[in-house]
GROMACS .gro file of C-alpha atoms in nm:
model
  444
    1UNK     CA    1  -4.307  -0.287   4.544
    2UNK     CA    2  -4.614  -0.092   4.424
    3UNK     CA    3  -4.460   0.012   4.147
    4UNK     CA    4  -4.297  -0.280   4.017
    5UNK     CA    5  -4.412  -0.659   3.943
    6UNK     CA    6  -4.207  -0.899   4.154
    7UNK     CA    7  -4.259  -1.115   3.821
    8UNK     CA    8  -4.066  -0.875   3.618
    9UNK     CA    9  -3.775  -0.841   3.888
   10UNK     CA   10  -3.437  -0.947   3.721
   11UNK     CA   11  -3.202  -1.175   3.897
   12UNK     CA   12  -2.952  -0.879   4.056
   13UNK     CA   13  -3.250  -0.760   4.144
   14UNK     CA   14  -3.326  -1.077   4.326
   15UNK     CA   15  -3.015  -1.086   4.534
   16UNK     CA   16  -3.075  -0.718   4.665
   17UNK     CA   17  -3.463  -0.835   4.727
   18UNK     CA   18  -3.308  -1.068   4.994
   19UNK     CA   19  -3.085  -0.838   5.144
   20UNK     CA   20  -3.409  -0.582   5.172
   21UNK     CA   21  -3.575  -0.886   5.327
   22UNK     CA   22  -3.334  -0.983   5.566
   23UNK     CA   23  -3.296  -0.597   5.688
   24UNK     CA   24  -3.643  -0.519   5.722
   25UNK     CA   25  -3.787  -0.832   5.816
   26UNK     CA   26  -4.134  -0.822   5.972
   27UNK     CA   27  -4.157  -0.467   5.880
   28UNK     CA   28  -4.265  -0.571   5.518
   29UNK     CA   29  -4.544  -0.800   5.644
   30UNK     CA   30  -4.772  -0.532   5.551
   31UNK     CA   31  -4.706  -0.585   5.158
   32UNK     CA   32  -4.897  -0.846   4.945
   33UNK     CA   33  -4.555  -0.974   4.859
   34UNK     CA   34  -4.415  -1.044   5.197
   35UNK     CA   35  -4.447  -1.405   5.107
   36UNK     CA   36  -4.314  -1.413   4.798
   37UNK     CA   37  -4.036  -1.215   4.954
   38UNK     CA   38  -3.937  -1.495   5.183
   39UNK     CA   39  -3.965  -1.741   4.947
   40UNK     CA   40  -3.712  -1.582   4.723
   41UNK     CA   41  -3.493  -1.546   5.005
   42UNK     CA   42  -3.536  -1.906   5.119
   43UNK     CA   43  -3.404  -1.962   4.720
   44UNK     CA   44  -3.092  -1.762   4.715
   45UNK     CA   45  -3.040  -1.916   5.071
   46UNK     CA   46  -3.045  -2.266   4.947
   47UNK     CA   47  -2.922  -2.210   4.651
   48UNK     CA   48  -2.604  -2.101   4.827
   49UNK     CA   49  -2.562  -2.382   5.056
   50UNK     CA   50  -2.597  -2.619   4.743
   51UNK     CA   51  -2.295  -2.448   4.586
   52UNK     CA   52  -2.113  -2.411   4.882
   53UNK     CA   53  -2.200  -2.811   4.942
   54UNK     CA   54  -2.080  -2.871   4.595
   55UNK     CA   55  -1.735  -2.668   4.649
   56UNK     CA   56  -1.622  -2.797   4.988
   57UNK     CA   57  -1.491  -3.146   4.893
   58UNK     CA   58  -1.254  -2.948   4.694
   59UNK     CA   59  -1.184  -2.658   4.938
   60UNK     CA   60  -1.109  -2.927   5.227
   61UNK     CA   61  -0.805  -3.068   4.984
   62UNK     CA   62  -0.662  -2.750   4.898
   63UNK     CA   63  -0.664  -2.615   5.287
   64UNK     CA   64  -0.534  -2.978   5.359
   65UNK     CA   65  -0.260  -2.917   5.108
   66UNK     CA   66  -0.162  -2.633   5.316
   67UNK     CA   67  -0.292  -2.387   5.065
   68UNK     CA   68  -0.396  -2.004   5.228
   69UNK     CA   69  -0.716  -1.961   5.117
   70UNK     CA   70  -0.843  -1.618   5.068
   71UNK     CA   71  -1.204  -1.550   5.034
   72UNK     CA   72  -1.321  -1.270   4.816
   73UNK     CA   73  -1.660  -1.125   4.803
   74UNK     CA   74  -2.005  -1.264   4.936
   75UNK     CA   75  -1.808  -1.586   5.083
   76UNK     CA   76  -1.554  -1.344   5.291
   77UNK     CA   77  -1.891  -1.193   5.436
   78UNK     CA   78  -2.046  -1.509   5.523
   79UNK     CA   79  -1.689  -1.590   5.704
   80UNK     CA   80  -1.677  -1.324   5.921
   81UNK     CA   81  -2.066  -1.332   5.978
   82UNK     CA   82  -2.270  -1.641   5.941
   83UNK     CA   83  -2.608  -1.485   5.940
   84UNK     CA   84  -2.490  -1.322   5.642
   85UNK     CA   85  -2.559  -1.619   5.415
   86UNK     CA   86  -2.948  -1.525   5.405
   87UNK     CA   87  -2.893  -1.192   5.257
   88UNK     CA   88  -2.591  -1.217   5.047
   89UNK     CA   89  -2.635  -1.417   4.811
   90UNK     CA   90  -2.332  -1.603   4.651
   91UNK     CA   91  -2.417  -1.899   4.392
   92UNK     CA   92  -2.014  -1.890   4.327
   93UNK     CA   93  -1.746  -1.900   4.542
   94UNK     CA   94  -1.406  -1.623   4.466
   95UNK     CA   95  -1.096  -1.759   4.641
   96UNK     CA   96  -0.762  -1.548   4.616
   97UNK     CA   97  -0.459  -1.774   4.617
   98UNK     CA   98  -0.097  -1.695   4.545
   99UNK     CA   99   0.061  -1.753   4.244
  100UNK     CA  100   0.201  -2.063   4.363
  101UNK     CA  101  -0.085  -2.174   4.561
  102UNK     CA  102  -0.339  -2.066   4.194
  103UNK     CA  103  -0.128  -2.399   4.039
  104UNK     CA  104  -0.202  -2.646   4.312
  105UNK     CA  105  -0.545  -2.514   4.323
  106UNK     CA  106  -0.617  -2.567   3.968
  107UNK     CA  107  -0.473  -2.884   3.988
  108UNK     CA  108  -0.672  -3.012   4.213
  109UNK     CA  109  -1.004  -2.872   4.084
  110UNK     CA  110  -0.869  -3.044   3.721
  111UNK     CA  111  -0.802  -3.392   3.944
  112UNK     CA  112  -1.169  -3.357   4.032
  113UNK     CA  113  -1.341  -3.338   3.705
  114UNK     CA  114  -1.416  -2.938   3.706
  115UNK     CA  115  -1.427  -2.753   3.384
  116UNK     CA  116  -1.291  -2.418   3.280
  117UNK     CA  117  -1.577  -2.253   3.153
  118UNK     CA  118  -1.331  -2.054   2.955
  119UNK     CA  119  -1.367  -2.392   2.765
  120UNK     CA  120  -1.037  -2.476   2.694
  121UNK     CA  121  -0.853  -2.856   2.838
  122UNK     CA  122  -0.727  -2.971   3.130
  123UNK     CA  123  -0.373  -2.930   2.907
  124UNK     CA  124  -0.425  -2.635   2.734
  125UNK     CA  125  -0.539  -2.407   3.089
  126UNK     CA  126  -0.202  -2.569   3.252
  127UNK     CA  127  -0.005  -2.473   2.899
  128UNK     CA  128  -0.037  -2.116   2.988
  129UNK     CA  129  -0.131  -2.091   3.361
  130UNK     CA  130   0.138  -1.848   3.436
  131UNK     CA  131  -0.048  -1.586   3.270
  132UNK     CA  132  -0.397  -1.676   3.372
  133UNK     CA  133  -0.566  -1.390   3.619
  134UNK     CA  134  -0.873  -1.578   3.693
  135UNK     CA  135  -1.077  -1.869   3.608
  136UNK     CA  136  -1.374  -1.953   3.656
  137UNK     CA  137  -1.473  -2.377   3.681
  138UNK     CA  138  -1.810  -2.552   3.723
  139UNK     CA  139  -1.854  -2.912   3.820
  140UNK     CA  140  -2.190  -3.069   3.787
  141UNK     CA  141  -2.514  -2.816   3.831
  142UNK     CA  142  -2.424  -2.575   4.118
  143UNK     CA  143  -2.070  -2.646   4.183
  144UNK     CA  144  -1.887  -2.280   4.066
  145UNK     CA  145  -1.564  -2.158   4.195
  146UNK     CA  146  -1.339  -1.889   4.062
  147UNK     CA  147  -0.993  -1.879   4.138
  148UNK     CA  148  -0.800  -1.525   4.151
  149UNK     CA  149  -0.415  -1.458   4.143
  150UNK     CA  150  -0.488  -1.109   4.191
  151UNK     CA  151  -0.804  -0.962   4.385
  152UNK     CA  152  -0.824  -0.672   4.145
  153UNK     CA  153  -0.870  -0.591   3.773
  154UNK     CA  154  -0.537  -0.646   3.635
  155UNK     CA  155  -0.502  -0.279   3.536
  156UNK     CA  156  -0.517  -0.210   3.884
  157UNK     CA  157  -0.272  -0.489   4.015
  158UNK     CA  158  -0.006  -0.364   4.150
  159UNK     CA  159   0.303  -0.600   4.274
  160UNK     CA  160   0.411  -0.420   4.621
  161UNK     CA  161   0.054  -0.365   4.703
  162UNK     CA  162  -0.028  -0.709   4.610
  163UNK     CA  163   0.249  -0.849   4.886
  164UNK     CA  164   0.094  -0.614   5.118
  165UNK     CA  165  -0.295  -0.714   5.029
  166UNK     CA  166  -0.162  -1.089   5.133
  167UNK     CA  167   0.048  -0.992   5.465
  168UNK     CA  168  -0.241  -0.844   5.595
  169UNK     CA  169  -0.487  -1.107   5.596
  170UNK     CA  170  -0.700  -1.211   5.901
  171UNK     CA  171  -0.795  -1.581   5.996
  172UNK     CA  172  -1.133  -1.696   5.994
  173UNK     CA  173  -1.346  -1.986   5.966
  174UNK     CA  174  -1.602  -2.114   5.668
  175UNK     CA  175  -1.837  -2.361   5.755
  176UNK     CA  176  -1.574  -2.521   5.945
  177UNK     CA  177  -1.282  -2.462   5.707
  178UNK     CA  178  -1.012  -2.208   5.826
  179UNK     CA  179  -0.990  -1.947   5.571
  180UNK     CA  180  -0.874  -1.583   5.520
  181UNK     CA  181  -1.043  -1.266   5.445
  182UNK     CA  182  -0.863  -0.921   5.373
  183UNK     CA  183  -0.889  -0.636   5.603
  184UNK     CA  184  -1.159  -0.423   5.588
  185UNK     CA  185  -0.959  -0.130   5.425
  186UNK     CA  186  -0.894  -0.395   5.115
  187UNK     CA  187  -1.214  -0.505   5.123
  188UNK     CA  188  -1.409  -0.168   5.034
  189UNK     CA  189  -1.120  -0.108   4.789
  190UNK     CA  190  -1.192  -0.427   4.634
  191UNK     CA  191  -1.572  -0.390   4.612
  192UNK     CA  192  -1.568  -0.060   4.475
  193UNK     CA  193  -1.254  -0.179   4.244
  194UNK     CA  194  -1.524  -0.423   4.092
  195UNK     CA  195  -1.849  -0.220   4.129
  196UNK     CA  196  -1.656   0.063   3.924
  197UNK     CA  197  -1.633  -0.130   3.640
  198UNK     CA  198  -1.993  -0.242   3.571
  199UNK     CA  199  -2.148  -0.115   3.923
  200UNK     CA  200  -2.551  -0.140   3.731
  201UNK     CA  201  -2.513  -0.532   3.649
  202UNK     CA  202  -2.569  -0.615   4.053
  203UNK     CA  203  -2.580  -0.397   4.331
  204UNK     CA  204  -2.397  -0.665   4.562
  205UNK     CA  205  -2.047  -0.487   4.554
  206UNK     CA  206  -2.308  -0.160   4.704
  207UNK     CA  207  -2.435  -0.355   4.972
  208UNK     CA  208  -2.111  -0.509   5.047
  209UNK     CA  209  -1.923  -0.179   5.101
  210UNK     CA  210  -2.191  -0.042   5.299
  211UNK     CA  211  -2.214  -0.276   5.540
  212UNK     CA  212  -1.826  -0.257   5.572
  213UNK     CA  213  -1.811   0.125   5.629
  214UNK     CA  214  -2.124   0.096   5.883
  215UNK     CA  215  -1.989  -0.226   6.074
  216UNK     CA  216  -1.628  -0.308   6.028
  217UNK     CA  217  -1.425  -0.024   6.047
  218UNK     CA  218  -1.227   0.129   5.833
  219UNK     CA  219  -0.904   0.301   5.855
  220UNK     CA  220  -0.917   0.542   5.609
  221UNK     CA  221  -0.545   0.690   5.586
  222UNK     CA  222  -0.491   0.324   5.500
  223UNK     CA  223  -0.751   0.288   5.303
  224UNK     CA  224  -0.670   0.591   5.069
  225UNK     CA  225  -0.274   0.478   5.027
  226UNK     CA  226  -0.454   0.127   4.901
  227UNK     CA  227  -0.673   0.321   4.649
  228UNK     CA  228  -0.401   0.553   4.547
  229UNK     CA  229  -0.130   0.239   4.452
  230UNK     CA  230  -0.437   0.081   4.263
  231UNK     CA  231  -0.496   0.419   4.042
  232UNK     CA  232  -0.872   0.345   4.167
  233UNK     CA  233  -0.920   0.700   4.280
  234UNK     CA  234  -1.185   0.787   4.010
  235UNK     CA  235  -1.396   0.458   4.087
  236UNK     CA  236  -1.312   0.567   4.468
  237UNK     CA  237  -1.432   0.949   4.417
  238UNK     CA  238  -1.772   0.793   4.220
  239UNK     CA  239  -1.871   0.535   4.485
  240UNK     CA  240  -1.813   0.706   4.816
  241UNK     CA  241  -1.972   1.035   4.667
  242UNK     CA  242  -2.279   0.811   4.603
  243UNK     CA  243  -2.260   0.592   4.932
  244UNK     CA  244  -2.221   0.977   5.127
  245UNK     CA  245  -2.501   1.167   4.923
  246UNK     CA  246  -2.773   0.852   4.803
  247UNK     CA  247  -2.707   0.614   5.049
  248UNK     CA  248  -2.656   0.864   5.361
  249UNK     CA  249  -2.352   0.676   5.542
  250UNK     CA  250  -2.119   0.869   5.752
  251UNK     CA  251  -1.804   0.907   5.526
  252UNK     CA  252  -1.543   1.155   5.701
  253UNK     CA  253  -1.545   1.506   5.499
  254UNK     CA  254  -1.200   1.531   5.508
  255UNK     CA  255  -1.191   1.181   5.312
  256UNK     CA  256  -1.419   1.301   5.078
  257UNK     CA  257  -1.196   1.623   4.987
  258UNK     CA  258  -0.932   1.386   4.995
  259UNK     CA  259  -1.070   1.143   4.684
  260UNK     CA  260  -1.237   1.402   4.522
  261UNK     CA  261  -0.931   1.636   4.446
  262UNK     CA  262  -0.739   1.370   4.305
  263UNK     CA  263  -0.942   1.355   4.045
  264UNK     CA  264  -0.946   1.546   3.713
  265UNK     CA  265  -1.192   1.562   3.545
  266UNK     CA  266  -1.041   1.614   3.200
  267UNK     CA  267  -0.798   1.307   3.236
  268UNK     CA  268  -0.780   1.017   3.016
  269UNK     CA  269  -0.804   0.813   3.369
  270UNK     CA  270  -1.128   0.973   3.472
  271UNK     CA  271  -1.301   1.003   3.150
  272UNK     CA  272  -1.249   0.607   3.143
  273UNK     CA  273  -1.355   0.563   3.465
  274UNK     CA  274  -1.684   0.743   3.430
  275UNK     CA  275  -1.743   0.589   3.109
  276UNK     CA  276  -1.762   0.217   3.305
  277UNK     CA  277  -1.905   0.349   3.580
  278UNK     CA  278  -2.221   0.448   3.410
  279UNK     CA  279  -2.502   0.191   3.300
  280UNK     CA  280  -2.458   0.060   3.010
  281UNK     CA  281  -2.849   0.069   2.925
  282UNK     CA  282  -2.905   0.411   2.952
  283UNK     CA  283  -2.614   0.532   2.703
  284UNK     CA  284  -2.621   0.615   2.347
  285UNK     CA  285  -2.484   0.401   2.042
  286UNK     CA  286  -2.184   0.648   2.009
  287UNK     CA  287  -2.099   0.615   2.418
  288UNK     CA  288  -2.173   0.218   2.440
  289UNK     CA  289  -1.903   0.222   2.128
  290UNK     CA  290  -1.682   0.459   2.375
  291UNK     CA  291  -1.685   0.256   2.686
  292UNK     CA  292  -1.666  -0.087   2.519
  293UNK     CA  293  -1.308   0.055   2.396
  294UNK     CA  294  -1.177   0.163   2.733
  295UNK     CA  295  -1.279  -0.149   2.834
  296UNK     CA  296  -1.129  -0.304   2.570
  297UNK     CA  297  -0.795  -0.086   2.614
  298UNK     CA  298  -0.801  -0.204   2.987
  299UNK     CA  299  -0.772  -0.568   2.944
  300UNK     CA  300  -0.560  -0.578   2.592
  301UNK     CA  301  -0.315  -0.339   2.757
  302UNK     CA  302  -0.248  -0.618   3.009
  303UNK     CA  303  -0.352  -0.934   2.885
  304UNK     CA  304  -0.108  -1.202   2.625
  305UNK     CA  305   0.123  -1.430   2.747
  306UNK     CA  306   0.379  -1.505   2.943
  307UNK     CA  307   0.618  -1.628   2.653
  308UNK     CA  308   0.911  -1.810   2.814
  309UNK     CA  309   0.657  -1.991   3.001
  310UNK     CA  310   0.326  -2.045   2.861
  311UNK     CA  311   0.261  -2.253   2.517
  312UNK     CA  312   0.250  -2.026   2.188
  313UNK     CA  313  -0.118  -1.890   2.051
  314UNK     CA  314  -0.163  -1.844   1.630
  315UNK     CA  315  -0.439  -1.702   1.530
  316UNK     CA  316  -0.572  -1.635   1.222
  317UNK     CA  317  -0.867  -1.515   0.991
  318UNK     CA  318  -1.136  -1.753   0.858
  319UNK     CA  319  -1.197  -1.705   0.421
  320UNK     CA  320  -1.470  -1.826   0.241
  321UNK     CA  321  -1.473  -2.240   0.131
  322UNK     CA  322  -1.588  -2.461  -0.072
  323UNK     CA  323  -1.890  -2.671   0.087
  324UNK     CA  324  -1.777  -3.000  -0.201
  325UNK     CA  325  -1.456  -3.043  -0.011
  326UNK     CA  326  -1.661  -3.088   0.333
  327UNK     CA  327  -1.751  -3.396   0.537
  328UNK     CA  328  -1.998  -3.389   0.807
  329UNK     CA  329  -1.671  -3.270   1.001
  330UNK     CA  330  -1.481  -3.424   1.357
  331UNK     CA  331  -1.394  -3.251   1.683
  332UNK     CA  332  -1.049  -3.407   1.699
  333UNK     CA  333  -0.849  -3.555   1.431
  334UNK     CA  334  -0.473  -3.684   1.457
  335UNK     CA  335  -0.219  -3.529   1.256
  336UNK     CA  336   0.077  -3.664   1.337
  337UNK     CA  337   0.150  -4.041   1.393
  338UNK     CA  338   0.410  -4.111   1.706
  339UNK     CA  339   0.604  -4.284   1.419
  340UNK     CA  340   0.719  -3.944   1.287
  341UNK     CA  341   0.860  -3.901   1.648
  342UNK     CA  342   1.194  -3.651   1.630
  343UNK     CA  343   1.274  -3.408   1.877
  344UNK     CA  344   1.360  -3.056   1.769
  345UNK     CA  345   1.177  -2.746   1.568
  346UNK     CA  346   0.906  -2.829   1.399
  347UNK     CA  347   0.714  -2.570   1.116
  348UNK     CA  348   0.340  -2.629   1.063
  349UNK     CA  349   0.100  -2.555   0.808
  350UNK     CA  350  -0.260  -2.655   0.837
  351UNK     CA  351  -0.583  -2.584   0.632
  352UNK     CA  352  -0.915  -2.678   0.824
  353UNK     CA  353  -1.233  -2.641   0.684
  354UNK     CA  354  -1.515  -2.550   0.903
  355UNK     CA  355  -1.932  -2.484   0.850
  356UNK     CA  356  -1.942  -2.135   1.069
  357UNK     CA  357  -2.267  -2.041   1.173
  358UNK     CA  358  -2.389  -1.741   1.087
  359UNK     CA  359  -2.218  -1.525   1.395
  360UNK     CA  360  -1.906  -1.272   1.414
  361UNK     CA  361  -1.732  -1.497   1.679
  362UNK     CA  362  -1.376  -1.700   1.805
  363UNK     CA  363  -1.372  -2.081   1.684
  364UNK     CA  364  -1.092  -2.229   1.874
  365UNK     CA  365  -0.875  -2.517   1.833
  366UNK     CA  366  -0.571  -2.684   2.033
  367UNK     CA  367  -0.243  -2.874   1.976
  368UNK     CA  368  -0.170  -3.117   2.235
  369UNK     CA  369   0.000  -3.424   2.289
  370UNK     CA  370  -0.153  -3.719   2.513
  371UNK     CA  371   0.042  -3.507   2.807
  372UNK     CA  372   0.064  -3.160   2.722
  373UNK     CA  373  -0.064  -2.843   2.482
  374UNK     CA  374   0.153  -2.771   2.215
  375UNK     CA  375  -0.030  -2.450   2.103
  376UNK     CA  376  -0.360  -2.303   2.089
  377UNK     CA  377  -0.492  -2.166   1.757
  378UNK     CA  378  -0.754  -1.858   1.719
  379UNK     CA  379  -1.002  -1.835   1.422
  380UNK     CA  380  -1.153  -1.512   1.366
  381UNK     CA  381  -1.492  -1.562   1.175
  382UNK     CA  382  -1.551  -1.147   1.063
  383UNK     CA  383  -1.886  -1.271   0.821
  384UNK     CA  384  -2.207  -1.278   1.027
  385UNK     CA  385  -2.323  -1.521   0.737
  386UNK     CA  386  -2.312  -1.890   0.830
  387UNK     CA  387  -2.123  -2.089   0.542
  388UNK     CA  388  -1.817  -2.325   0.435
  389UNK     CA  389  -1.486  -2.130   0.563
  390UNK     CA  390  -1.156  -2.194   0.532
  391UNK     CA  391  -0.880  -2.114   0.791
  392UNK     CA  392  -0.501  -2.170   0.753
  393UNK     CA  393  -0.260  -2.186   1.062
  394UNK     CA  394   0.142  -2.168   1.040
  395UNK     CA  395   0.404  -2.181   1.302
  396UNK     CA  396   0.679  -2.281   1.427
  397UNK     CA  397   0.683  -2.511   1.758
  398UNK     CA  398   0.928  -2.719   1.979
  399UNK     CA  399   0.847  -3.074   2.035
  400UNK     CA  400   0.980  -3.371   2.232
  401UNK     CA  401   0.968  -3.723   2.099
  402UNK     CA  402   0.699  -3.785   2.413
  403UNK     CA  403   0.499  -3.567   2.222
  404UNK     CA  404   0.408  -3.745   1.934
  405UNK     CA  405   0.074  -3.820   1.789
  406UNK     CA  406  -0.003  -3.460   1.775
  407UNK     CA  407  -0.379  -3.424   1.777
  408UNK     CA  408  -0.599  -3.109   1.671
  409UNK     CA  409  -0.920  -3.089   1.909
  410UNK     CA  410  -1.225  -2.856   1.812
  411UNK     CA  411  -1.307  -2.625   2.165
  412UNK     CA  412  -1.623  -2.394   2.273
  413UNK     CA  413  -1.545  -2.074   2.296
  414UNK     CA  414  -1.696  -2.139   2.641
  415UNK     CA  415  -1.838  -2.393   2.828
  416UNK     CA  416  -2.188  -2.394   2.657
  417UNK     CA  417  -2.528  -2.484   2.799
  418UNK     CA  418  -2.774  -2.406   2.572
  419UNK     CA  419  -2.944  -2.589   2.364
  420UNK     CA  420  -2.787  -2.645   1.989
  421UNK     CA  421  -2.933  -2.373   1.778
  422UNK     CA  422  -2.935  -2.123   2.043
  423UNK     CA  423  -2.789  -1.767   1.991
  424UNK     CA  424  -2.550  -1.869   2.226
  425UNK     CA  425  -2.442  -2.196   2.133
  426UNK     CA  426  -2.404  -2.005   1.776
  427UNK     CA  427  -2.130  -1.786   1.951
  428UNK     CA  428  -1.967  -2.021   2.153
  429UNK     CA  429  -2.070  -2.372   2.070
  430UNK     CA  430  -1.801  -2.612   1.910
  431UNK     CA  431  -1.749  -2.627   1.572
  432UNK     CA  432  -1.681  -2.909   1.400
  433UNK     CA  433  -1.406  -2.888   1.169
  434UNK     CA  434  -1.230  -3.112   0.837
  435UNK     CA  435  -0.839  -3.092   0.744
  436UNK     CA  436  -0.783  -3.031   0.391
  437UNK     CA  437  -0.423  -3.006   0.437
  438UNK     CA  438  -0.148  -3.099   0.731
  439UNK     CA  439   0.200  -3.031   0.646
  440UNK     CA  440   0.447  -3.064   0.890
  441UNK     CA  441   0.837  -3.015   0.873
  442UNK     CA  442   1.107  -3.104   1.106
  443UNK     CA  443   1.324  -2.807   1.042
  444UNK     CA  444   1.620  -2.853   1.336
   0.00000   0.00000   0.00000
């Protein structure tokens, strides 16, 4: 604190102020800040309780569904410890469902106006839920829950271990709700499973393991099968190395030796894992380029779609237009009439003309009918110039006669809320769009 200006103090840094402030109390009293401490705690405090306020409408009809919730993360502390909720900070809320139980969740989050920030419809997330990991959804100004079918980074899920993650659960009890929250052994995993990836961002998944190893108990033959089926043991060998040596807690040498020497140094596995380990700030041009591609390696390797369940994606490449054949554009434009109705396979070619602005980003589009997606299609704008493009889309897709009109709507690339103009509402923002051509073909 005499080094730094509480002014300048970043918001991770604000959630690990209130955990300082909750563990050392009256002991800071003799620092100008102390105040300012408390108020900032007294923030993150209510700031919880007004998401968690937000949420519970919705949590009470999922557990009265008879849906197992799972909490994940700052919520499972404040389950099993109540006087938690004044240093962990948690303006979200991550809840681990079954596959099964993700689909009534969603459902009833979609029933009760929350939004995918993923920015995508009600139709198109339930088009291809059965390849969705995680979503996150926001109602209104603090509501903000994120659903998980899998409590790890994909690249770590593992389908035996996953069974095992959910027979092992123990009961407890949210602000009146009965709940779930793994066992302590899958807990650690899981925070250092997350903290491995981009462990500088926040130093919550730090504090949360700590306080696990000091207070809860942890098996640790079991807890070194769980990070051996995850292939976690270089994020495993990094975090309890640091949590032994920087941190000073009382990890058993013999668990140590154990991590440690699974680890080579020289593997592809290892290499990665250091690479996203490391902060992100403090490396070069060449390594940010490196560890943005294992990154990028980890989720394209296991990301796509489930395609004998989940509506069909086309994507294609934007090309440059001409700004005469341009109106002021729409965000949703019919392009079939229900009195073309024919069941069958239908062929599509479309031509949309679109003003990008001047940002390398995704401008997204869907296919639905008034009940369900048909397809989404992916624009790639490569030009960081903003001008007139032109993107064409062809495919093939089944249709029902229920499914006729066939409407194109214009999505964010995420739920947006910045101002127009903004660099971010350049990346993400809607884009308005005209169709210069719409040819489609009943073919069967």
């Amino acid at each position: 604190m005499h080094e730094t200006d509480l002014d300048d103090a970043t918001f991770p840094e604000h959630r690990l102020l209130a955990a300082i402030t909750t563990r050392f109390d009256d002991r800071l009293k003799k620092h100008a800040e102390y105040a300012r401490l408390n108020g900032l705690q007294r923030l993150n405090w209510t700031r919880s309780l007004m998401a968690m306020s937000a949420a519970k409408p919705a949590l009470l009809q999922m557990v009265s569904a008879g849906l197992q919730l799972i909490l994940l993360k700052g919520a499972c502390r404040v389950a099993l410890d109540v006087s938690e909720q004044k240093s962990r900070t948690a303006y979200d809320l991550d809840l681990l469902l079954s596959p099964s139980d993700f689909v009534s969740a969603f459902e009833i989050l979609a029933a009760n106006g929350w939004n995918s920030t993923r920015g995508e419809t009600v139709l198109g997330l339930r088009g291809r839920i059965s390849s969705v990991r995680a979503r996150n959804f926001k109602q209104g100004r603090f509501g903000d829950i994120d659903l998980h079918q899998y409590a790890y980074h994909i690249a770590n899920q593992s389908s035996d271990s996953d069974r095992a993650l959910f027979d092992d659960v123990q009961p407890a009890q949210f602000y009146g709700l009965p709940v779930f929250v793994p066992s302590p052994e899958e807990r650690l995993a899981i925070a250092i499973g997350h903290g491995g990836w981009d462990g500088h961002s926040h130093s919550d998944w730090l504090v949360d393991a700590a306080r696990i190893v000091n207070l809860d108990g942890v098996d640790w033959d079991k807890f070194c099968k769980i990070t051996k089926s995850r292939k976690l043991s270089g994020h495993t060998a990094i975090a309890l190395s640091y949590l032994s040596t920087e941190v000073g807690l009382n990890i058993p040498s013999e668990v140590l030796r154990d991590v440690c020497g699974r680890t080579n140094l020289a593997s592809p596995a290892q290499i990665s894992a250091m690479f996203l380990a490391k902060d992100i700030g403090k490396l070069s041009s060449a390594q940010r380029v490196i560890r943005r591609g294992f990154e990028s390696f980890h989720k394209l390797k296991h990301s796509g779609r489930d395609k004998m369940q989940d509506t069909p994606l086309f994507r294609a490449v934007t090309k440059p237009g001409s700004p005469a054949a341009v109106s002021d554009g729409v965000l949703e434009h019919q392009l079939v009439p229900d009195t073309q109705a024919k069941a069958g396979l239908w062929s599509f070619n479309v031509t949309l003309n679109v003003k990008t602005p001047p940002k390398r980003r995704r401008i997204e589009f869907e296919l639905n009918s008034s009940t369900r997606n048909l397809c989404h299609l992916q624009a790639f704008h490569l030009r960081k110039t903003g001008d007139h493009t032109e993107v064409r889309f062809k495919g093939q897709i089944m249709l029902a006669k229920e499914d006729f009109p066939i409407v194109l709507l214009a999505l964010p690339g995420k739920l947006v809320e910045a101002p127009d103009g903004s660099p971010e509402h350049q990346k993400y923002g809607v884009v308005p769009f005209s169709v210069l051509a719409a040819d489609f073909t009943h073919q069967r």
